[in-house]
XYZ file of C-alpha atoms in Angstrom:
724
model
C -8.742 25.731 26.106
C -5.909 23.503 24.881
C -8.076 21.026 23.045
C -9.586 23.710 20.808
C -6.111 25.088 19.940
C -4.696 21.846 18.506
C -7.265 19.794 16.627
C -4.912 17.160 15.183
C -1.693 15.553 16.411
C -1.228 12.929 13.680
C -0.525 14.468 10.273
C 2.268 12.441 8.677
C 4.730 13.382 5.932
C 5.681 10.487 3.638
C 9.072 11.146 2.063
C 8.769 8.876 -0.950
C 8.250 9.116 -4.703
C 5.005 7.530 -5.905
C 4.483 8.948 -9.394
C 7.187 11.137 -10.999
C 4.613 12.507 -13.476
C 2.635 14.158 -10.631
C 3.504 17.324 -8.701
C 5.813 17.032 -5.692
C 6.512 19.066 -2.560
C 9.762 20.589 -3.852
C 8.152 21.803 -7.098
C 5.173 23.268 -5.258
C 7.270 25.026 -2.592
C 9.520 26.507 -5.306
C 12.266 29.082 -4.731
C 12.478 30.015 -1.031
C 15.510 32.290 -1.036
C 14.792 35.212 1.274
C 11.476 33.660 2.422
C 10.728 32.727 6.025
C 7.410 31.089 5.302
C 4.936 30.286 2.531
C 1.594 31.972 1.855
C -1.745 30.504 2.965
C -2.665 30.047 -0.710
C 0.508 28.024 -1.264
C -0.298 25.738 1.707
C -3.805 25.261 0.304
C -2.347 24.382 -3.113
C 0.054 21.863 -1.504
C -2.821 20.240 0.419
C -4.963 19.966 -2.708
C -2.164 18.231 -4.616
C -0.454 16.104 -1.948
C -2.680 15.593 1.116
C -4.693 12.342 1.296
C -7.074 11.170 4.020
C -7.678 7.593 2.860
C -6.266 4.977 0.493
C -8.863 5.610 -2.228
C -7.965 9.318 -2.315
C -4.283 8.335 -2.521
C -4.890 6.173 -5.618
C -7.003 8.912 -7.183
C -4.524 11.765 -6.585
C -1.296 9.905 -7.339
C -2.461 7.251 -9.834
C 0.634 4.993 -9.405
C 1.547 3.955 -12.934
C 3.894 1.699 -14.876
C 4.553 2.267 -18.589
C 5.303 -0.439 -21.109
C 6.235 -0.686 -24.773
C 7.280 -3.493 -27.098
C 10.908 -3.630 -28.186
C 10.865 -5.304 -31.611
C 14.655 -5.796 -31.559
C 14.517 -8.078 -28.509
C 10.923 -9.287 -28.913
C 10.234 -8.285 -25.301
C 7.950 -5.896 -23.464
C 9.919 -3.207 -21.629
C 8.469 -1.831 -18.375
C 9.339 1.507 -16.791
C 8.135 3.449 -13.726
C 8.993 6.697 -15.503
C 7.337 7.713 -18.748
C 9.916 6.741 -21.398
C 11.010 9.687 -23.533
C 10.937 9.212 -27.288
C 8.252 6.517 -27.324
C 5.122 7.748 -29.200
C 1.888 7.743 -27.132
C 0.239 5.216 -29.460
C 3.040 2.710 -28.783
C 2.893 3.131 -25.016
C 0.723 0.971 -22.755
C -0.104 2.319 -19.321
C -0.682 -0.001 -16.362
C -2.535 1.758 -13.545
C -1.736 0.177 -10.189
C -5.154 0.560 -8.646
C -7.817 -1.669 -7.119
C -8.427 -3.286 -10.559
C -4.801 -4.352 -11.107
C -4.562 -8.143 -10.718
C -1.172 -8.086 -8.928
C -2.126 -5.434 -6.356
C -5.595 -6.952 -5.877
C -4.016 -10.357 -5.220
C -1.688 -8.916 -2.534
C -4.455 -6.981 -0.744
C -6.732 -10.043 -0.820
C -3.880 -12.047 0.669
C -3.454 -9.638 3.621
C -7.208 -9.589 4.285
C -7.580 -13.386 4.022
C -4.671 -13.961 6.388
C -6.142 -11.432 8.825
C -9.590 -13.037 8.813
C -8.119 -16.538 9.275
C -5.478 -15.500 11.839
C -2.999 -18.061 10.458
C 0.796 -17.713 10.750
C 2.947 -17.681 7.579
C 4.130 -21.297 7.958
C 0.541 -22.643 7.830
C -0.958 -20.254 5.287
C -1.684 -21.514 1.754
C -0.082 -18.683 -0.217
C -0.283 -20.562 -3.538
C -4.101 -20.471 -3.428
C -3.936 -16.667 -3.654
C -0.820 -16.164 -5.769
C -2.649 -18.050 -8.537
C -4.958 -15.022 -8.798
C -2.587 -13.596 -11.436
C -2.622 -16.750 -13.604
C -4.511 -16.513 -16.947
C -7.320 -18.821 -15.772
C -8.034 -16.635 -12.712
C -7.920 -13.466 -14.837
C -10.485 -15.198 -17.064
C -12.687 -16.042 -14.060
C -12.968 -12.322 -13.278
C -13.867 -11.619 -16.898
C -16.564 -14.304 -16.828
C -18.363 -12.335 -14.123
C -18.109 -9.142 -16.208
C -19.337 -11.155 -19.210
C -22.436 -12.354 -17.323
C -23.298 -8.801 -16.317
C -22.686 -7.516 -19.869
C -24.865 -10.194 -21.482
C -27.638 -9.755 -18.908
C -27.617 -5.948 -19.230
C -27.599 -6.086 -23.042
C -30.461 -8.624 -23.108
C -32.538 -6.351 -20.823
C -31.622 -3.347 -22.993
C -32.606 -5.132 -26.230
C -36.058 -6.055 -24.844
C -37.121 -2.476 -24.192
C -38.618 0.034 -26.626
C -36.569 3.005 -27.790
C -37.223 6.050 -25.643
C -38.088 3.994 -22.542
C -36.330 5.827 -19.624
C -35.171 2.486 -18.217
C -33.565 1.673 -21.590
C -31.613 4.943 -21.402
C -30.381 4.048 -17.888
C -29.246 0.635 -19.142
C -27.592 2.383 -22.102
C -25.497 4.442 -19.653
C -24.514 1.276 -17.807
C -23.543 -0.474 -21.077
C -21.464 2.538 -22.116
C -19.362 2.335 -18.962
C -19.022 -1.468 -19.297
C -17.865 -1.124 -22.915
C -15.477 1.642 -21.843
C -13.854 -0.699 -19.324
C -13.659 -3.583 -21.825
C -12.232 -1.357 -24.582
C -9.358 -0.237 -22.338
C -7.842 -3.662 -23.031
C -8.192 -3.734 -26.845
C -4.745 -2.174 -27.267
C -3.178 -3.681 -24.148
C -1.432 -6.826 -25.306
C -0.742 -8.018 -21.755
C -4.469 -7.836 -21.019
C -5.355 -9.713 -24.201
C -2.827 -12.563 -23.869
C -4.490 -14.244 -20.820
C -7.743 -14.053 -22.825
C -6.085 -15.671 -25.838
C -4.574 -18.416 -23.626
C -7.948 -19.169 -22.015
C -9.765 -18.874 -25.341
C -7.533 -21.460 -27.087
C -7.698 -23.740 -24.051
C -11.515 -23.551 -24.041
C -11.828 -24.250 -27.770
C -9.199 -27.000 -27.963
C -10.005 -28.783 -24.721
C -13.764 -28.620 -25.029
C -14.033 -32.263 -24.063
C -11.584 -32.113 -21.181
C -12.885 -32.993 -17.746
C -11.361 -34.046 -14.483
C -12.689 -37.565 -14.967
C -11.344 -38.133 -18.486
C -7.620 -38.684 -18.531
C -7.376 -38.980 -22.302
C -8.264 -36.176 -24.674
C -9.328 -37.686 -27.969
C -10.150 -35.812 -31.156
C -13.477 -34.050 -30.724
C -16.474 -34.633 -32.959
C -19.859 -33.330 -31.916
C -22.671 -35.845 -32.187
C -26.165 -36.763 -30.915
C -26.919 -39.904 -28.901
C -30.132 -41.593 -30.105
C -31.808 -45.031 -30.464
C -31.773 -46.925 -33.727
C -34.904 -48.586 -35.111
C -33.550 -51.818 -33.524
C -33.384 -50.113 -30.151
C -29.581 -49.879 -29.990
C -27.818 -46.746 -28.731
C -26.403 -44.981 -31.772
C -24.408 -41.790 -32.263
C -25.320 -39.580 -35.199
C -22.525 -37.200 -36.146
C -23.804 -33.628 -36.338
C -24.023 -32.706 -40.036
C -21.826 -29.795 -41.157
C -24.642 -28.150 -43.154
C -26.402 -27.190 -39.955
C -23.685 -24.660 -39.174
C -25.443 -21.862 -41.023
C -28.814 -22.838 -39.586
C -27.411 -22.655 -36.080
C -27.037 -18.898 -36.409
C -30.802 -18.661 -36.131
C -30.765 -20.394 -32.772
C -28.583 -17.639 -31.295
C -31.057 -15.204 -29.843
C -31.214 -11.711 -31.256
C -29.681 -10.101 -28.209
C -26.470 -12.132 -28.640
C -26.280 -11.203 -32.319
C -26.805 -7.550 -31.361
C -24.121 -7.737 -28.710
C -21.647 -9.287 -31.165
C -22.312 -6.518 -33.652
C -21.919 -3.848 -30.939
C -18.569 -5.327 -29.820
C -17.294 -5.558 -33.408
C -18.338 -1.966 -34.153
C -16.734 -0.752 -30.941
C -13.457 -2.531 -31.738
C -13.405 -1.194 -35.329
C -14.178 2.363 -34.177
C -11.270 2.358 -31.728
C -8.766 0.489 -33.912
C -8.408 1.850 -37.432
C -5.600 -0.625 -38.146
C -7.307 -3.422 -36.263
C -6.516 -7.088 -36.236
C -9.239 -9.579 -37.150
C -7.876 -12.211 -34.719
C -7.943 -9.755 -31.791
C -11.411 -8.574 -32.853
C -12.737 -12.149 -32.805
C -10.927 -12.726 -29.501
C -12.703 -9.701 -27.962
C -16.036 -10.952 -29.259
C -15.447 -14.517 -28.040
C -14.297 -13.250 -24.649
C -17.357 -11.144 -23.958
C -19.885 -13.108 -25.968
C -18.917 -16.789 -26.342
C -20.960 -18.579 -29.001
C -21.835 -22.125 -29.760
C -22.453 -21.586 -33.451
C -21.193 -19.618 -36.407
C -18.136 -18.457 -34.474
C -16.862 -22.034 -34.574
C -14.927 -22.682 -37.723
C -12.534 -25.531 -38.488
C -9.705 -25.458 -35.934
C -6.095 -25.961 -37.036
C -5.068 -27.824 -33.868
C -1.301 -27.733 -34.395
C -1.289 -24.020 -35.206
C -3.497 -23.206 -32.208
C -1.293 -25.303 -29.876
C 1.788 -23.453 -31.156
C -0.006 -20.142 -30.585
C -1.008 -21.204 -27.087
C 2.562 -22.175 -26.110
C 3.997 -18.985 -27.638
C 1.465 -16.846 -25.748
C 2.142 -18.698 -22.505
C 5.913 -18.278 -22.798
C 5.524 -14.610 -23.718
C 3.058 -13.988 -20.861
C 5.336 -15.679 -18.332
C 8.410 -13.667 -19.388
C 6.519 -10.370 -19.601
C 4.841 -10.947 -16.198
C 8.268 -11.778 -14.742
C 9.747 -8.519 -16.066
C 6.670 -6.572 -14.953
C 6.906 -7.882 -11.381
C 10.637 -7.068 -11.143
C 9.998 -3.447 -12.124
C 6.742 -2.937 -10.284
C 7.485 -4.667 -6.967
C 9.276 -1.770 -5.204
C 6.419 0.569 -6.204
C 3.781 -1.968 -5.141
C 5.472 -2.262 -1.727
C 5.137 1.531 -1.297
C 1.455 1.397 -2.334
C 0.839 -1.428 0.156
C 2.671 0.665 2.777
C 0.235 3.556 2.287
C -2.645 1.067 2.392
C -1.301 -0.419 5.667
C -0.916 3.119 7.132
C -4.631 3.845 6.632
C -5.703 0.279 7.540
C -4.658 0.872 11.169
C -7.612 3.220 11.741
C -11.019 1.452 11.710
C -13.258 2.791 8.938
C -16.322 3.031 11.168
C -14.600 5.230 13.783
C -14.990 8.969 13.285
C -12.804 11.566 14.996
C -9.178 12.545 14.383
C -8.436 10.303 11.405
C -4.776 10.126 10.314
C -3.851 12.110 7.194
C -0.834 11.663 4.933
C 1.040 14.409 3.118
C 2.906 12.692 0.289
C 6.077 14.561 -0.690
C 6.298 12.477 -3.917
C 10.094 12.907 -3.733
C 12.756 10.310 -2.941
C 14.579 10.858 0.359
C 17.909 11.122 -1.485
C 16.552 14.082 -3.485
C 14.925 15.695 -0.433
C 18.221 15.501 1.515
C 20.095 17.333 -1.258
C 21.570 20.587 0.106
C 19.557 22.604 -2.460
C 16.275 21.014 -1.348
C 16.511 20.881 2.467
C 15.789 24.669 2.687
C 12.528 24.063 0.763
C 11.439 21.392 3.245
C 12.386 23.714 6.119
C 10.410 26.645 4.630
C 7.342 24.382 4.415
C 7.727 23.052 7.986
C 8.452 26.546 9.305
C 5.084 27.621 7.876
C 2.942 24.759 9.190
C 4.776 23.870 12.448
C 6.018 27.202 13.798
C 2.854 29.311 13.758
C 0.075 29.447 16.316
C -2.273 27.788 13.823
C -1.747 24.030 14.121
C -4.325 22.814 11.568
C -1.621 21.784 9.072
C 1.129 20.877 11.550
C 3.190 17.816 10.613
C 3.854 15.582 13.648
C 5.372 12.498 12.018
C 7.394 11.514 8.960
C 7.909 8.132 7.273
C 11.144 7.055 5.573
C 11.125 3.412 4.449
C 13.788 1.291 2.745
C 16.890 2.519 4.590
C 20.038 0.667 3.495
C 21.274 -2.090 5.815
C 24.816 -0.900 5.219
C 25.247 1.560 8.125
C 28.038 3.356 6.251
C 25.950 3.881 3.108
C 26.498 7.222 1.407
C 24.249 9.233 -0.866
C 24.779 8.444 -4.536
C 26.400 11.340 -6.332
C 25.836 9.761 -9.724
C 23.159 7.280 -10.606
C 24.318 3.836 -11.629
C 22.037 2.995 -14.508
C 23.358 -0.337 -15.693
C 23.442 -2.858 -12.890
C 22.540 -6.495 -13.037
C 19.242 -7.842 -11.719
C 20.550 -8.594 -8.247
C 21.434 -5.000 -7.529
C 18.726 -3.214 -9.481
C 16.308 -3.009 -6.570
C 19.028 -1.722 -4.250
C 19.074 1.611 -6.112
C 15.722 2.247 -4.403
C 17.320 2.206 -0.959
C 17.740 5.260 1.263
C 21.311 5.906 2.419
C 21.933 6.284 6.162
C 23.613 9.599 5.354
C 20.481 11.049 3.684
C 18.316 9.792 6.591
C 20.593 11.650 9.057
C 20.381 14.864 7.007
C 16.588 14.726 6.914
C 16.348 13.882 10.647
C 18.560 16.876 11.401
C 16.083 19.128 9.569
C 12.963 17.483 11.065
C 14.168 17.817 14.688
C 13.986 21.629 14.492
C 10.268 21.411 13.796
C 9.360 18.653 16.266
C 8.694 15.993 13.596
C 9.246 12.407 14.761
C 10.582 10.272 11.910
C 9.550 6.602 11.719
C 12.022 4.735 9.532
C 12.448 1.110 8.517
C 15.109 -0.873 6.710
C 15.137 -2.280 3.192
C 12.669 -5.105 2.612
C 13.801 -8.674 2.037
C 14.281 -11.873 4.004
C 16.929 -10.323 6.316
C 14.458 -7.916 7.954
C 11.454 -10.188 8.615
C 9.902 -11.556 11.827
C 11.386 -14.934 10.939
C 14.881 -13.494 10.695
C 14.544 -11.460 13.917
C 13.244 -14.512 15.770
C 16.547 -16.216 14.973
C 19.019 -13.341 15.330
C 17.355 -11.051 17.884
C 17.197 -7.269 17.730
C 20.983 -6.760 17.999
C 21.348 -6.856 14.208
C 19.174 -3.717 13.938
C 20.613 -2.053 17.052
C 24.099 -2.292 15.503
C 22.830 -0.682 12.282
C 21.462 2.271 14.285
C 24.643 2.904 16.279
C 25.813 5.742 14.008
C 22.461 7.544 14.452
C 22.398 7.444 18.256
C 23.941 10.096 20.507
C 23.194 12.867 18.003
C 21.073 16.045 18.453
C 18.421 14.480 16.190
C 18.412 10.979 17.788
C 15.275 11.778 19.794
C 13.393 12.307 16.512
C 14.460 9.037 14.884
C 12.310 5.948 15.506
C 13.710 2.714 13.977
C 10.792 0.342 13.240
C 11.469 -3.410 13.136
C 10.870 -5.968 11.734
C 9.239 -5.455 8.322
C 5.980 -7.229 7.459
C 5.877 -10.181 5.077
C 3.029 -10.301 2.573
C 4.445 -13.251 0.596
C 7.579 -15.008 1.895
C 10.357 -15.419 -0.664
C 10.199 -19.231 -0.546
C 6.410 -19.323 -1.060
C 6.189 -16.758 -3.837
C 5.920 -19.101 -6.826
C 2.936 -18.607 -9.137
C 1.802 -21.571 -11.223
C 0.458 -20.209 -14.508
C -0.569 -23.034 -16.857
C 0.979 -26.126 -18.406
C 2.232 -26.190 -22.006
C 0.006 -27.926 -24.553
C 0.909 -30.855 -26.790
C -0.780 -32.600 -29.736
C -1.379 -36.277 -28.875
C -1.407 -39.326 -31.136
C -5.118 -38.726 -31.901
C -4.300 -35.286 -33.340
C -6.087 -33.708 -30.362
C -4.709 -31.071 -28.018
C -4.023 -31.860 -24.385
C -2.188 -30.228 -21.504
C 1.253 -31.703 -20.910
C 1.649 -33.602 -17.654
C 5.452 -33.289 -17.654
C 6.793 -31.373 -14.664
C 9.110 -29.254 -16.829
C 6.110 -28.086 -18.894
C 4.434 -26.399 -15.917
C 4.987 -22.673 -16.379
C 5.839 -20.941 -13.116
C 7.108 -17.502 -12.171
C 8.625 -16.284 -8.909
C 7.620 -13.022 -7.237
C 10.638 -13.289 -4.916
C 8.781 -12.134 -1.802
C 6.648 -9.042 -1.110
C 7.013 -6.996 2.081
C 5.745 -3.816 3.783
C 8.172 -1.468 5.535
C 7.491 -1.450 9.298
C 7.609 2.389 9.344
C 4.254 2.596 7.492
C 2.479 0.392 10.034
C 4.166 2.025 13.058
C 3.316 5.573 11.924
C -0.256 4.555 10.986
C -0.735 2.844 14.351
C 0.647 5.739 16.459
C -1.301 8.246 14.326
C -4.460 6.189 15.022
C -4.149 6.182 18.803
C -3.771 9.967 18.798
C -7.534 10.043 18.245
C -9.606 9.958 21.470
C -12.439 8.315 19.498
C -10.076 5.479 18.541
C -8.992 4.994 22.175
C -12.616 5.052 23.342
C -13.456 2.285 20.875
C -11.058 -0.078 22.721
C -10.896 1.213 26.295
C -14.564 2.270 26.650
C -13.907 4.282 29.846
C -11.278 6.660 31.270
C -10.786 8.349 27.883
C -11.095 12.134 27.737
C -12.870 12.818 24.440
C -11.234 16.256 24.127
C -7.604 15.237 24.555
C -5.322 13.621 21.946
C -3.264 10.494 22.710
C 0.107 12.296 22.868
C 0.887 10.987 26.392
C -0.584 7.525 25.757
C 2.111 4.944 26.515
C 1.589 1.781 24.438
C 4.156 -0.070 26.607
C 2.303 0.601 29.907
C -0.064 -1.870 31.638
C -1.868 -4.098 29.106
C -2.257 -1.299 26.534
C -0.560 -3.314 23.769
C -3.107 -6.108 24.276
C -6.053 -3.691 24.208
C -4.959 -1.967 20.998
C -2.821 -3.614 18.342
C -2.138 -3.394 14.618
C -4.514 -4.794 12.001
C -1.687 -6.974 10.585
C -2.077 -10.695 11.262
C 0.440 -12.806 13.174
C 3.394 -14.084 11.138
C 5.275 -16.438 13.464
C 4.513 -18.292 16.704
C 6.584 -15.784 18.703
C 10.087 -14.890 19.874
C 12.070 -17.142 22.199
C 12.629 -15.936 25.773
C 16.276 -15.170 24.994
C 15.246 -12.887 22.080
C 12.674 -11.173 24.316
C 15.284 -10.735 27.051
C 17.583 -9.188 24.442
C 14.838 -6.752 23.321
C 14.055 -5.831 26.945
C 17.698 -5.379 27.858
C 18.398 -3.107 24.913
C 15.021 -1.323 25.206
C 15.514 -0.400 21.585
C 13.339 0.964 18.762
C 9.724 0.520 17.736
C 9.568 -3.265 17.920
C 6.607 -5.314 16.726
C 5.906 -8.750 18.155
C 4.044 -11.754 16.780
C 3.131 -13.552 20.029
C 0.490 -15.874 21.365
C -1.501 -13.632 23.682
C -4.910 -13.712 25.346
C -7.025 -10.820 26.608
C -10.290 -11.445 28.500
C -10.345 -15.047 27.276
C -9.905 -14.126 23.598
C -6.856 -15.054 21.523
C -5.097 -12.127 19.867
C -4.136 -13.089 16.328
C -2.654 -9.722 15.389
C 0.799 -8.168 15.530
C 1.318 -6.127 18.695
C 3.780 -3.442 19.751
C 6.485 -4.631 22.139
C 8.597 -1.459 22.428
C 8.003 2.135 21.268
C 11.351 3.951 21.656
C 13.427 6.459 19.728
C 17.250 6.556 19.430
C 17.888 8.967 22.326
C 19.801 7.203 25.105
C 18.661 8.291 28.531
C 19.699 6.602 31.781
C 21.130 3.565 29.975
C 18.088 2.855 27.780
C 16.342 4.441 24.826
C 13.582 6.981 25.465
C 9.879 6.193 24.915
C 8.417 8.074 21.933
C 5.470 9.556 23.874
C 7.791 11.832 25.888
C 8.939 13.723 22.797
C 5.429 14.291 21.483
C 4.046 15.279 24.898
C 6.822 17.871 25.336
C 6.166 19.261 21.826
C 2.418 19.370 22.483
C 2.862 21.200 25.812
C 5.281 23.688 24.237
C 2.831 24.430 21.390
C -0.113 24.861 23.759
C 2.031 27.115 25.969
C 3.160 29.245 22.999
C -0.431 29.797 21.896
C -1.918 30.351 25.360
C 0.767 32.805 26.496
C 0.991 34.922 23.334
C 4.437 33.567 22.380
C 5.709 33.061 25.955
C 4.812 36.350 27.687
C 6.127 36.138 31.269
C 2.886 37.115 33.075
C 0.861 34.696 30.941
C 3.285 31.844 31.728
C 2.673 32.477 35.458
C -1.104 32.200 34.869
C -0.640 29.025 32.818
C 1.164 27.301 35.726
C -0.805 28.838 38.627
C -2.818 26.810 41.140
C -6.003 28.517 39.994
C -8.517 25.722 39.129
C -9.038 27.259 35.682
C -5.319 27.371 34.802
C -4.098 25.004 32.097
C -1.847 23.130 34.529
C -4.721 22.600 37.001
C -6.987 21.297 34.257
C -4.329 18.820 33.130
C -3.664 17.677 36.710
C -7.411 17.086 37.200
C -7.392 14.642 34.238
C -4.516 12.446 35.438
C -6.700 9.361 35.736
C -7.544 9.366 32.016
C -5.430 7.070 29.876
C -4.931 9.957 27.448
C -4.332 12.623 30.118
C -1.556 15.052 29.082
C 0.007 14.368 32.489
C 0.016 10.766 33.747
C -0.703 9.695 37.337
C 2.963 10.106 38.421
C 3.719 13.130 36.210
C 4.184 16.781 37.080
C 5.073 20.000 35.304
C 6.955 23.017 36.703
C 8.664 26.091 35.304
C 11.441 28.492 36.165
C 11.715 31.893 34.456
C 15.140 33.514 34.225
C 14.337 37.174 33.466
C 18.022 38.086 33.139
C 18.767 35.435 30.521
C 15.321 35.864 28.932
C 14.667 32.116 29.102
C 11.941 30.023 30.705
C 12.789 26.401 31.545
C 9.884 23.965 31.707
C 10.427 20.631 33.425
C 8.054 17.772 32.713
C 8.446 14.867 35.139
C 7.420 11.518 33.637
C 7.544 9.498 36.843
C 11.194 9.762 37.906
C 12.525 10.924 34.510
C 12.583 14.646 33.794
C 12.346 16.218 30.343
C 13.475 19.836 30.097
C 12.210 22.288 27.474
C 13.575 25.831 27.183
C 11.557 28.624 25.567
C 12.498 32.311 25.028
C 10.665 34.795 27.264
C 8.675 37.374 25.337
C 9.448 40.673 27.032
C 6.889 43.462 26.891
C 8.222 46.790 25.531
C 9.629 49.020 28.309
C 10.666 46.130 30.566
């Protein structure tokens, strides 16, 4: 039966470059001249390299990376998303954008916190979370690692050699040292440690209560023989004796850290070595030598300035890549982890859309889609595509030459997808029944806030050149984009500069101009990622059952499910939290009148007495105009699904098999579908019907699917038996 023929209706192709050092679809497909399709082995190889089923697998397979090196001529760290040629490996630092990266971790924490609190952007305290990338917060994370390291080493030191438990702890210590040592050479990882280290040593006496920070002398409070309170200054000679008070495990840990640093750094630096030791094993004794306050304050301010500038440059380079990573994360976030069933999968082309749309490369994409979408085996069929970051200039053309030297303002714009390249790709995708979710460039012009003020007309105008074309039915404009950090709330307070006061002691400056701050300039997620992830999720009957409980056929996909019907959008919604209080009635009237695009809404809504604090879907339309409004996306997928089932069941459209398929026999495919009309994921809805008309002379069979009063017509070639 149909359900056993097509086991998935939600594989999605992401046309985007994640890591240029990894394989991509074009390289793997290779030369296709004279080829109609690719081999099974080739498809398997493509899946192994590019197919991911969850966010963790995505990070593992693609390892999004930024490279950095120090330019001595300018005294600055240079960041690059591509591995810079001509820079020796030992001078290159690699930043892996994974779950351990402070910037990415901060953004994901922000999304999750906002979701759990259900607070709109205007009320949310972004600064509480943006501070996660300040040196003091980086140090807080290290303190936890430090506790675990010290505890594990102390346990290890207690046990006898050969004890099996000691060997287990040895394994654990090895992996902890491995993680710590990754930062020995990474200056940007060491600088927050140096900043916190100097602050800790110089401001030892600082507390919230004490406003002044006088010179520090350690002493003991005691009673004199007359009974008065007296302070005895701690004698210097005791310094060497204090070493004894450090327990053996600390001394052992210090030695292990020093040995590890020396082993990995032949031309090491004694300051960095001591910094590593102090970071992971702070001491109250022999480590303390006389502090040159002025020199340390100068160091602190130099580090802080350097860290701020380097972090600024890093964020500028990394932000477009981070937005793509967050997009993939948001795609998978739409499907609940605990729900089994037809989970969405993502095939990552790892190629920019501009490159994919090149006339030399389109045939490679077509050869791949011809293999997976045009055979009677639908295990690897691609149903959706994602193209994010389309230029807001509707006349934008593909770049023939790359402009390499633009100023800051325009540098991010080189990432944008031209409308021309989107049209070329859509034209190729339509032939294989792939619906393309696309969204516009991120920034403050494409947010919920902006759309609440201007309405949907701004986007509708941008799509005008893509409507009324053969491929319009396969283009789904997704609006607005999602805001992770609004531009005006994206400041990150790092630390204040330090000064030496009249008592020759260090203190943090209270002057406003001495507060070091950097601006992230807003972080956003392209709406296409969320839309595709959401639609891919409700293809799964298990997902629908989770929310609707009854009237879900567990064997049928959600191809005919209409998110706009009844209260479906209240029952199932995205996992993204509300951003604004809602659209005005005039904006909603505008959206309804135009009936345009895949439109998300951030509204106050209640279902069964419970407030919905998530973003919902208001419209789910493509760019095909039909009867004065745009067509719902489910019609296209239902027609494709029916055509694929029909092709398989009739042996590539044999006339006598088509008659059986549509007969009134209770076991015919049509009868089975008609019997399931009451299910919310029935292939035919309660007012739907399906009929056919075979024209033997022309060798064509026309199938008409009635969605209520609207009819969708699909023509297939009749497969004539030899001798007819």
